[in-house]
XYZ file of C-alpha atoms in Angstrom:
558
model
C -19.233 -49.434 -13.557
C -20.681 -52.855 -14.860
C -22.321 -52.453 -18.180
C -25.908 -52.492 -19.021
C -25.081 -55.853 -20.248
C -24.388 -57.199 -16.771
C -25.680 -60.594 -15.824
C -28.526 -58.415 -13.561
C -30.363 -57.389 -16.841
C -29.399 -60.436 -18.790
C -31.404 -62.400 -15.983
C -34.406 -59.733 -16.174
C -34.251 -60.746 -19.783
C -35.810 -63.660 -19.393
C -38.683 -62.972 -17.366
C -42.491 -62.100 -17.875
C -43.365 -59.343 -20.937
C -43.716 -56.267 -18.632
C -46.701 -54.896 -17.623
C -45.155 -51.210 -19.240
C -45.169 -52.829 -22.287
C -49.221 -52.911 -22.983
C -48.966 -49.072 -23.653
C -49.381 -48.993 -27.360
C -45.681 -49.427 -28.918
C -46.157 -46.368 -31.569
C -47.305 -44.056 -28.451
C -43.998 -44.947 -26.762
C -42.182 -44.736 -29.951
C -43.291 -40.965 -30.337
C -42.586 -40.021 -27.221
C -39.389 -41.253 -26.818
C -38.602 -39.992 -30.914
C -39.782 -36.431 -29.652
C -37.395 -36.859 -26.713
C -34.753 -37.960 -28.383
C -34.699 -35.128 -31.123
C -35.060 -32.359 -28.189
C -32.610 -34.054 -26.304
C -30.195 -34.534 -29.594
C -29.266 -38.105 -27.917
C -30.258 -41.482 -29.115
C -32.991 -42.922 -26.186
C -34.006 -46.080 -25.493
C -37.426 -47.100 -23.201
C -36.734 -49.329 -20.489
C -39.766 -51.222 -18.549
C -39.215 -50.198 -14.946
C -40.205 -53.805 -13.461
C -37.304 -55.185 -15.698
C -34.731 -53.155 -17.200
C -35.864 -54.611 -20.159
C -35.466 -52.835 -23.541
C -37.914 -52.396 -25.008
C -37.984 -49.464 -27.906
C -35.021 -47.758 -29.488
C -35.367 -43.582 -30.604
C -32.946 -44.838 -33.587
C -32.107 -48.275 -34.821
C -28.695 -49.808 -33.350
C -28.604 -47.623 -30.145
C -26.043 -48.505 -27.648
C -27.579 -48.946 -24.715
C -25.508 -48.296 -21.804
C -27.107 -47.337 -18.133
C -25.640 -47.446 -14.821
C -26.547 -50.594 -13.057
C -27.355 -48.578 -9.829
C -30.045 -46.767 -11.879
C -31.472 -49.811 -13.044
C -31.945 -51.119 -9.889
C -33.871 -48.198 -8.770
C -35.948 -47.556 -11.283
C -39.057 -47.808 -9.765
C -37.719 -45.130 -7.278
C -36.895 -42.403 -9.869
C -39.591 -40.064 -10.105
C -37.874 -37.263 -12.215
C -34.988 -37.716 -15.125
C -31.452 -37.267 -13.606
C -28.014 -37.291 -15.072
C -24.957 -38.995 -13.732
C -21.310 -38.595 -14.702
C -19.646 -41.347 -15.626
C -16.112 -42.081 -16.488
C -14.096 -40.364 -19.022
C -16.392 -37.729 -19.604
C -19.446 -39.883 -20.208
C -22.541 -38.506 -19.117
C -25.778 -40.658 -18.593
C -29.519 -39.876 -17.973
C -32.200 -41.454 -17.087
C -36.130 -40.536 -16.000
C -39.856 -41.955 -15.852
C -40.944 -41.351 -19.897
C -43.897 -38.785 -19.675
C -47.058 -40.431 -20.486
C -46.137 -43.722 -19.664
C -48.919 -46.169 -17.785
C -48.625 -46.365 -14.407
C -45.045 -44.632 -14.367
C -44.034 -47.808 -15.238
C -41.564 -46.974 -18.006
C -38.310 -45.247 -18.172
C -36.471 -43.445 -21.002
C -32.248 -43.546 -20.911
C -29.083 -42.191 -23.285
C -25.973 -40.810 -23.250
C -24.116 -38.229 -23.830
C -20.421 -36.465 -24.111
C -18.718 -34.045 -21.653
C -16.024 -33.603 -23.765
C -14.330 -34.778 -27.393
C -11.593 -37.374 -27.066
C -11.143 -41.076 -26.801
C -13.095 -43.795 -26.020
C -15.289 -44.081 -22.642
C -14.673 -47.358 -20.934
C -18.334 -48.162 -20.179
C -19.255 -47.490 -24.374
C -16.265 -50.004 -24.745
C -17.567 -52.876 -22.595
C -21.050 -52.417 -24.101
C -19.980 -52.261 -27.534
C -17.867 -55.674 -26.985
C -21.093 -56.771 -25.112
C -23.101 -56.223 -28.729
C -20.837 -57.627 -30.827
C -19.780 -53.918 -32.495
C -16.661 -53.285 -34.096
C -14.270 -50.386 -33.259
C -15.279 -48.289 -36.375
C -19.050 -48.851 -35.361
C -18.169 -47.615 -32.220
C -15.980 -44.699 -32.815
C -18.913 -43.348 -36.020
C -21.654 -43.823 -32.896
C -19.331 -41.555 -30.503
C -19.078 -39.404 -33.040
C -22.864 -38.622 -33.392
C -22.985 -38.345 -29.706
C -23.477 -34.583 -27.977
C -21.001 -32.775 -26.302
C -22.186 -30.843 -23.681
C -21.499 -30.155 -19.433
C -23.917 -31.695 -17.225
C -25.525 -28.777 -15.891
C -26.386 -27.676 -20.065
C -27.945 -31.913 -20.113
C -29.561 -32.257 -16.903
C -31.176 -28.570 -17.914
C -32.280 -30.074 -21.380
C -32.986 -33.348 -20.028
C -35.830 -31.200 -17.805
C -36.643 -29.080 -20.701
C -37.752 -31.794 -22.853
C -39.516 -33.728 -20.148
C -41.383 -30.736 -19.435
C -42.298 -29.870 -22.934
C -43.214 -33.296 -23.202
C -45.692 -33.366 -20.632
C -47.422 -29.814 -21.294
C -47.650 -30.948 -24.884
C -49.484 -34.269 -23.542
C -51.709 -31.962 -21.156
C -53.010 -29.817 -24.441
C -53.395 -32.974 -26.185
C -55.554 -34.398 -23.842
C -57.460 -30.658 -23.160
C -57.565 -30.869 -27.090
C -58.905 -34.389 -26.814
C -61.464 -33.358 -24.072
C -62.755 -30.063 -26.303
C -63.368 -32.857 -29.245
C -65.470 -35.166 -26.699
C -67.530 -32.090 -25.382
C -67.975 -30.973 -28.691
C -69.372 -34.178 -30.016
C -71.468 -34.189 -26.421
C -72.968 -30.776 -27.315
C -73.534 -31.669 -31.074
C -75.392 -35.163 -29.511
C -77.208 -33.338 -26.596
C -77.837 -30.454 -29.817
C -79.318 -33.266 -32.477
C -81.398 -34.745 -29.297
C -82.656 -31.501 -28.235
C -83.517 -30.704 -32.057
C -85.349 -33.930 -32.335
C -87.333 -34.043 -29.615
C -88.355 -30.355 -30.009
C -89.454 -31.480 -33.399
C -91.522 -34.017 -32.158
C -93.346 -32.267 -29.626
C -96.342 -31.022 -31.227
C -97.332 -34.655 -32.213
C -97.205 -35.799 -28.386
C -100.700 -35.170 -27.657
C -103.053 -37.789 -26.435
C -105.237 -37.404 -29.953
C -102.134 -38.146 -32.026
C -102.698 -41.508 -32.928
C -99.311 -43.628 -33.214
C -98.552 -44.539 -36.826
C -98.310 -40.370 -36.921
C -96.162 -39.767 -34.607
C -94.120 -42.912 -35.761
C -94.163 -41.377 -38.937
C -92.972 -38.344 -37.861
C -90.000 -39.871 -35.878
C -88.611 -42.239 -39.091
C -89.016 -38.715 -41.003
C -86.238 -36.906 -38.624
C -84.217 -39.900 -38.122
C -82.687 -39.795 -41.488
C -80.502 -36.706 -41.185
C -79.649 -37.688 -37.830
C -78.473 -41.203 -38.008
C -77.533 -41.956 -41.666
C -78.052 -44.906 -42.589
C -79.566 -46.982 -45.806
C -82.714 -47.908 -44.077
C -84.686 -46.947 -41.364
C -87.587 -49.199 -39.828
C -90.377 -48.479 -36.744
C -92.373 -51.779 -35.977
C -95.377 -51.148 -33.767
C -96.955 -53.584 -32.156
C -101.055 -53.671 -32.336
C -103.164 -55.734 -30.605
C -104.985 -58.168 -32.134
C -103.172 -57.145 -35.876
C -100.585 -57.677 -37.641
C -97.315 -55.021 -36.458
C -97.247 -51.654 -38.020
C -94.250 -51.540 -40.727
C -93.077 -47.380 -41.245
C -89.987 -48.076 -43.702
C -87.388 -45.255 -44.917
C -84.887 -46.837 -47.597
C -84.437 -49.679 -48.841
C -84.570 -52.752 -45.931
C -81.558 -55.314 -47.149
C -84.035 -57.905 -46.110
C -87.741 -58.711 -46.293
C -90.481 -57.709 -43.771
C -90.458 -61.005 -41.683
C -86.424 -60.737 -41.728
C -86.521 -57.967 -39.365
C -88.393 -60.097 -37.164
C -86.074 -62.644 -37.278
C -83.080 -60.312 -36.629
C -84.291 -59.189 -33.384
C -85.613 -62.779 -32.247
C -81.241 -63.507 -32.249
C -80.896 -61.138 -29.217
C -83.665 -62.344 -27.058
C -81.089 -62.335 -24.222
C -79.764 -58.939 -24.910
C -80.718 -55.902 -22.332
C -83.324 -54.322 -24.200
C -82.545 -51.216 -21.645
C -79.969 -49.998 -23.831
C -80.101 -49.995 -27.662
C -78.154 -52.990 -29.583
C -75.328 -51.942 -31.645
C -73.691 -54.404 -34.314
C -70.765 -53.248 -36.723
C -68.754 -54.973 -39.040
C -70.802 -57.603 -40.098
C -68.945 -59.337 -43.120
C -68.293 -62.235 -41.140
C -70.027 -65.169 -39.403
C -73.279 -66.789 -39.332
C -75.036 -63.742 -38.692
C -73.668 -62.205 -42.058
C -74.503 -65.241 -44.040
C -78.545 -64.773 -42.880
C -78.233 -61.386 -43.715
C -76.013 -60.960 -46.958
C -76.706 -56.983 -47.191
C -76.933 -56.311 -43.570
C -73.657 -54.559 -43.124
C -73.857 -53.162 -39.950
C -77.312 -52.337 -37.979
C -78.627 -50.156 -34.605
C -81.785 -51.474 -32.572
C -83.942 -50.055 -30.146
C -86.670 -51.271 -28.432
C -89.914 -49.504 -27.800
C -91.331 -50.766 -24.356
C -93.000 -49.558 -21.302
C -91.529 -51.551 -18.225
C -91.519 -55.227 -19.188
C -93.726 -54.998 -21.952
C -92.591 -54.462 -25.465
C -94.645 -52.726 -27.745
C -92.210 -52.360 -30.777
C -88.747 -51.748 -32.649
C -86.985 -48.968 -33.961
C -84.062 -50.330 -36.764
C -81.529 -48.828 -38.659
C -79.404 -50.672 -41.120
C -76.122 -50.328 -43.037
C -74.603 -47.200 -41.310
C -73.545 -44.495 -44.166
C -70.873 -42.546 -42.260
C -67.696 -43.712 -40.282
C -66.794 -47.442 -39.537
C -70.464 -47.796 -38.320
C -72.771 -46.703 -36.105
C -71.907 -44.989 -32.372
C -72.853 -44.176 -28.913
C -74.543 -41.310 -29.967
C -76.614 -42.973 -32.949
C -77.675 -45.246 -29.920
C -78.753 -42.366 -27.655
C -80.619 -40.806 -30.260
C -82.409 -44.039 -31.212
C -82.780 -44.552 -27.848
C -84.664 -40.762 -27.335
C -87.498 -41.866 -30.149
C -87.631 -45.032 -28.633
C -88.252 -43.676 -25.751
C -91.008 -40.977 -26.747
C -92.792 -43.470 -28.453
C -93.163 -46.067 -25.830
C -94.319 -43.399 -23.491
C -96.847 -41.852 -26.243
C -98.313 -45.271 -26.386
C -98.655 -45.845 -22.619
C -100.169 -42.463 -22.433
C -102.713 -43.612 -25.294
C -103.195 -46.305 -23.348
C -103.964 -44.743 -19.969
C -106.129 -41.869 -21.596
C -108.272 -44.310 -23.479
C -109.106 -46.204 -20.226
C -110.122 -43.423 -18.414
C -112.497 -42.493 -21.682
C -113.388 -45.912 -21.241
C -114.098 -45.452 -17.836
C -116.189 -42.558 -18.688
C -118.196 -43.473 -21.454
C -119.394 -46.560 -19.316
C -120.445 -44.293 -17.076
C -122.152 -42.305 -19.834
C -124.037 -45.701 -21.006
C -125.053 -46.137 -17.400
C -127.014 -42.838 -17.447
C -128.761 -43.585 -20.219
C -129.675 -46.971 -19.457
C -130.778 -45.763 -16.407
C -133.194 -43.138 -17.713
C -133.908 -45.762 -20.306
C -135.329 -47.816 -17.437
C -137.705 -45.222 -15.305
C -139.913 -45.356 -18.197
C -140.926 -48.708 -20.664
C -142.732 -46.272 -22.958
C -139.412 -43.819 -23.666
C -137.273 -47.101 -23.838
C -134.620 -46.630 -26.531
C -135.521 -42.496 -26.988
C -132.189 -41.382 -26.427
C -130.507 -44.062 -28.742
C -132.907 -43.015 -31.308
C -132.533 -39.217 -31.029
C -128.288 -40.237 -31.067
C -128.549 -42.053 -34.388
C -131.097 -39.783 -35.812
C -129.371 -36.511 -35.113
C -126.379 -38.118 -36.709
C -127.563 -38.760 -40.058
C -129.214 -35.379 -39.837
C -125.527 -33.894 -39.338
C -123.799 -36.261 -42.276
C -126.731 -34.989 -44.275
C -125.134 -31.243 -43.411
C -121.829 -32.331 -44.347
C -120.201 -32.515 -40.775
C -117.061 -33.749 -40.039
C -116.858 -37.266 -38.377
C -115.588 -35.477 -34.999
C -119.015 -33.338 -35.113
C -120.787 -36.326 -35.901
C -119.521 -38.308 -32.808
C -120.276 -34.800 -30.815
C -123.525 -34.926 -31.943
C -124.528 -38.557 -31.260
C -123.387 -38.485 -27.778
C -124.902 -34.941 -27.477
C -128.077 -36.740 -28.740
C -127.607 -39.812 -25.904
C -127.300 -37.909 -23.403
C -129.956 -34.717 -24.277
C -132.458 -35.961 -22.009
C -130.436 -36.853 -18.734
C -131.469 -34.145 -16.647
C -135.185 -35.747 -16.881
C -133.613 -38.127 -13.959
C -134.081 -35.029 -12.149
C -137.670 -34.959 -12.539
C -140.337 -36.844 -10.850
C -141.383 -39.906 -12.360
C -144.713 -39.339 -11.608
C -144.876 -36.125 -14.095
C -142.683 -38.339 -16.660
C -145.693 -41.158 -17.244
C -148.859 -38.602 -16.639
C -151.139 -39.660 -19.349
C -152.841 -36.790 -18.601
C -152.310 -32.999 -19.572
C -149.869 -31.716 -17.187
C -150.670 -28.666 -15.229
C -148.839 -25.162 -16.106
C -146.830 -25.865 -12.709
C -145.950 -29.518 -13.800
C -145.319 -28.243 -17.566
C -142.320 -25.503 -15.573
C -141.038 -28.717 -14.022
C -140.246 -30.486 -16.999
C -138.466 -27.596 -18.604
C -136.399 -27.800 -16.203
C -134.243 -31.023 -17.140
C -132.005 -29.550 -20.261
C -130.870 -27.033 -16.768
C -130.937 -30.554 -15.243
C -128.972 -32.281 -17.410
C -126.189 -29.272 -17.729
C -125.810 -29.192 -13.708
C -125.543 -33.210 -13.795
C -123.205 -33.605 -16.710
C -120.906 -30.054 -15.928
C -119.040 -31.287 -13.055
C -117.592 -34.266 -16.202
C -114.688 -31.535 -17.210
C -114.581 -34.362 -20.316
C -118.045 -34.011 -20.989
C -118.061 -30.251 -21.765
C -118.766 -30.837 -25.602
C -121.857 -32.529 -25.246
C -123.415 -29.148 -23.003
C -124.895 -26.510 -25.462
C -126.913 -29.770 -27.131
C -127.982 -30.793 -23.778
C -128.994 -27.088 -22.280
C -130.339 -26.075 -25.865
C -132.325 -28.726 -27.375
C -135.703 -27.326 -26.964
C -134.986 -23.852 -27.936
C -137.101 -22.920 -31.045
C -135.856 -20.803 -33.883
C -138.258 -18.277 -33.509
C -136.961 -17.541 -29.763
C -140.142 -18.967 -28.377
C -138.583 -22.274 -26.832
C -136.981 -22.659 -23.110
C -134.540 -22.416 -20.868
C -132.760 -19.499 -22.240
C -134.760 -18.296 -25.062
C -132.288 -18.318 -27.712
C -133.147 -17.790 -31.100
C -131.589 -18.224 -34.828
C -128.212 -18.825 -34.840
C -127.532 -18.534 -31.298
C -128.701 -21.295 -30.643
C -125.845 -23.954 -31.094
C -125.672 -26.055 -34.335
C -125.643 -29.591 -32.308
C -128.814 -27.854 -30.573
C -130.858 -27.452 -33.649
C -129.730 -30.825 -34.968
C -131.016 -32.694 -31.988
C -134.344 -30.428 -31.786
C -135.384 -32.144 -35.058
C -134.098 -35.626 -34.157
C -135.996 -35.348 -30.800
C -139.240 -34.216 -32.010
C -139.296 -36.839 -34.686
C -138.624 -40.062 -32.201
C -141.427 -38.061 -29.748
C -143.745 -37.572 -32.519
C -143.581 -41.002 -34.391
C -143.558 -42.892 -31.126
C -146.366 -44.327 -28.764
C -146.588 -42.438 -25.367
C -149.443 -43.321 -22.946
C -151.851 -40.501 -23.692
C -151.501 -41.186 -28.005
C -150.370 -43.525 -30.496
C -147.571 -42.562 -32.746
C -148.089 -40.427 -35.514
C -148.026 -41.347 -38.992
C -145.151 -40.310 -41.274
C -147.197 -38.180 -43.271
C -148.533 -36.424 -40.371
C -145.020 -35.605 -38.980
C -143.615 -34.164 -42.208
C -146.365 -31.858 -42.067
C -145.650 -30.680 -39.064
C -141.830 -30.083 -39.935
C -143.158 -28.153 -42.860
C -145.468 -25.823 -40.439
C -142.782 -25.467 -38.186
C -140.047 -25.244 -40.440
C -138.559 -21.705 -39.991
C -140.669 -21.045 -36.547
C -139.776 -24.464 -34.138
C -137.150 -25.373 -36.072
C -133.552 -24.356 -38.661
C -134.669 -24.557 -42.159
C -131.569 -26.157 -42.697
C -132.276 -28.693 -40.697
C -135.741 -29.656 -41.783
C -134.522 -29.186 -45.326
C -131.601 -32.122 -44.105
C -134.482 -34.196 -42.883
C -136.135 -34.886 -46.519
C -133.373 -35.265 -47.933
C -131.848 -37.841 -45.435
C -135.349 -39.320 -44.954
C -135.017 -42.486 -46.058
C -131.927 -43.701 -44.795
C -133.738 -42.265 -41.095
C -136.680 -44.197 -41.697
C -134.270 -47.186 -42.141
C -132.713 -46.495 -39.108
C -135.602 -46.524 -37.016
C -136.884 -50.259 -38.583
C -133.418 -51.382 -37.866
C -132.978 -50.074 -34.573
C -133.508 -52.799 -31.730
C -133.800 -51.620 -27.982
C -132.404 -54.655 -26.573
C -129.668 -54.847 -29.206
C -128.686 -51.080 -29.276
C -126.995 -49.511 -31.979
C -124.408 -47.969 -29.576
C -121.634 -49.558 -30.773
C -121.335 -49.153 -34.148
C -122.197 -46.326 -36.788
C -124.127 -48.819 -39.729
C -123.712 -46.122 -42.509
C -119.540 -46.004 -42.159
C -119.263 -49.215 -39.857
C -117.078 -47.149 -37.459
C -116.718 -47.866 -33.945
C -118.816 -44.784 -31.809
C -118.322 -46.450 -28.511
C -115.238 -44.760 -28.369
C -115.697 -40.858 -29.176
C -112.019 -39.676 -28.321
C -113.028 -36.221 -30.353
C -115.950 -35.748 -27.743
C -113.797 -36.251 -24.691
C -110.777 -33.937 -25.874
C -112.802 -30.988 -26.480
């Protein structure tokens, strides 16, 4: 038998570096040390395209395998063992593991003490060994039959193999685990966030309360939300220290333009390169983007990752998750405050339309909004009751389109019949206005207004404190515009003369808390009133906090 230093390998020598060989050298060497020891036979690893050597189980193996086995190689599919002459014994298989089946493990072994083997002779002269190099590596070799080797040869192999099957189970358990401790922290976060989802939420909360979980999540030195806003300058929530001013975050994400926003951005290891010398304490960093579609409406950053070599997949996904519920809190926002939009246009329209039917009543309902207003601040209401009541107050006389115009501008006393016709527009106004689920709020003032403390006043007869708060607000609001104003069949009344009549009526027509609200808050009405400009409107704008009423979110989500 030719020696495995024939001029068949000696030619393989000197081809390509095998494919076999990109399986990571100290994975091979393992294997094949492992082998080896259960064996109790040097091994080297052969690459099955080649023959070539490649690792030895112990330095200064001799390597010494049949030439017929190397030419098959590729055709072995399980070890075997061949006997040689004078009692040699050689095996060779596919090394468990390997890529591909593409590389081979092979040794030697004894059948029995005594002499040399010719094929360990010519190999030894083939590596340049001595005779007492040769006859101390015989002596280390096993002795054994070939039934006991090709038994152990299986043995090990098999061990081998169900060793690398628990290590990969073992390997799979460790990626589920760190699934279910991902899907765990995701579930935990967005379960935290839930109750700040809702439509009246505005966004730096909810922003707020995403940077607050982040932090035990995904550590990190710094966390960052940037929000856009329209028409202002981007809202900055910060947690940590940022290792670079407010505009350099800016400027950080402007160097990805071309990255796919889809998925988060991920940067370790940052010591080096341009992008390190912009940012000397940016270490490592995580981005997100908050967008809807095509449209971005912010950034979610964290900076300078605090555990492992940086951050990971699953920092990303959870980054990703806030990301995520933000941009479609913000679109909801969006699309909720269009359809109020949509709504409270239509609510203008109804009162510039009943507005119109009558020159003389121009402006009434405005009036009786703002009035009733600073009648509620002066009871210490919240600004969601005050918006409740204004609109409330805008819209108390709607039903009165209802009516016939002809009643509505009689300058003369109307008749008991005509008198039961006008009472009926707060019942009017209720049937109009119910079917506007978002309108719901502004009802009991509507229905209620002209109920009289006393239980004397219409539709329902309610009296005291059943009769609704907003009610009894705009009851006072009402009769003040009606009683100060010009109307066809009178001129206005006089200040004076309409205090007095609060004061008679105070406790019969009207609360007592209410009235009492009036003097006190009678100035700033009366300043009000001068102010107040039909063709300019003061629906836009509350001129005692300068906040914006044309947009009563609180009324609509009642």
């Amino acid at each position: 038998m030719p020696s495995v230093w024939s001029e068949e390998l000696t030619a393989a020598e000197r081809r390509a570096t095998p494919p076999g060989a990109d399986w990571p050298p100290t994975q091979r060497s393992d294997v094949l040390g492992r082998l080896s020891e259960w064996i109790g036979s040097p091994l080297v690893c052969l690459d099955g395209p080649t023959g070539r050597c490649l690792t030895e189980s112990h330095p200064g193996t001799l390597l010494c395998v049949p030439a017929v086995c190397l030419r098959r190689l590729s055709d072995i599919h399980e070890a075997e063992v061949l006997e040689l002459s004078d009692g040699l014994l050689a095996f060779v298989g596919p090394l468990p593991g390997s890529p591909e089946r593409q590389l081979w493990f092979a040794g030697v072994a004894l059948s029995a003490r005594g002499g040399r083997p010719g094929e360990l002779v010519l190999a030894a002269i083939e590596a340049g060994w001595s005779t007492e190099r040769l006859d101390d590596w015989i002596s280390r070799l096993p002795v054994m039959s070939i039934c006991v080797l090709a038994r152990l040869v299986r043995l090990a192999v098999g061990y081998e193999e169900h060793s690398a099957r628990i290590e990969s189970k073992t390997q799979e358990l460790e990626v589920l685990g760190r699934q279910n401790d991902a899907a765990w922290r995701q579930i935990s976060l967005l379960h935290a966030l839930t109750p700040h989802l809702q439509v009246s939420e505005c966004p730096e909360h909810l922003a707020a309360a995403c940077i607050e979980k982040l932090g035990p999540l995904v550590p990190a030195e710094c966390h960052v939300i940037c929000l856009e806003q329209q028409g202002c300058e981007p809202l900055l929530l910060i947690d940590g220290q940022l290792p670079f001013d407010d505009a350099g975050l800016l400027r950080l994400i402007s160097r990805y333009e071309s990255h796919d926003w889809s998925t988060p951005l991920i940067r370790n290891a940052m010591s080096d390169g341009t992008l390190a010398a912009a940012f000397p304490g940016l270490r490592s960093f995580l981005a997100a983007s908050i967008r809807s579609g095509d449209v971005c409406r912010g950034w979610i950053v964290s900076c300078n990752a605090l555990a492992g070599p940086g951050f990971g997949p699953i920092d990303a996904t959870l980054l990703g998750s806030i990301a995520t519920v933000l941009a479609t809190h913000l679109n909801n926002i969006q699309l909720y405050c269009e359809n109020d939009d949509l709504l409270l246009g239509f609510v203008k329209s109804l009162v510039s339309t009943l507005d119109a039917r009558d020159p003389y009543t121009r402006g009434h309902s405005e009036r009786v909004a703002l009035v009733a207003r600073q009648l509620g601040r002066g009871l210490g209401l919240a600004d969601e009751e005050l918006d409740l009541i204004y609109v409330s107050g805008l819209l108390h006389d709607i039903g009165k389109l209802g009516i016939d115009d002809q009643l509505l501008r009689k300058s003369a006393p109307l008749t008991r019949e005509e008198f039961r016709a006008v009472q009926q527009h707060p019942v009017l106004g209720c049937q109009i206005l119910g079917p506007l689920r978002k309108l719901k709020g502004v009802l009991p003032g509507v229905r209620s207004h002209h109920e009289f403390w006393n239980g004397a006043g219409y539709p329902d007869g309610l009296q005291g404190e059943q009769i609704p708060l907003v009610a009894r607000i705009i009851a006072v609001a009402d009769a003040f515009d009606a009683i100060t104003s010009d109307r066809p069949y009178r001129a206005g009344m006089s200040l004076e003369s309409l205090e007095q009549i609060f004061r008679e009526g105070d406790g019969r027509q009207w609360d007592p808390r209410v009235i009492a609200a009036y003097f006190v808050q009678a100035s700033a009405i009366q300043q009000l009133c001068r102010s107040y400009s039909p063709d300019a409107g003061n629906l836009l704008r509350d001129p005692i906090t300068a906040r914006d009423v044309s947009l009563p979110r609180s009324v609509l989500r009642q």
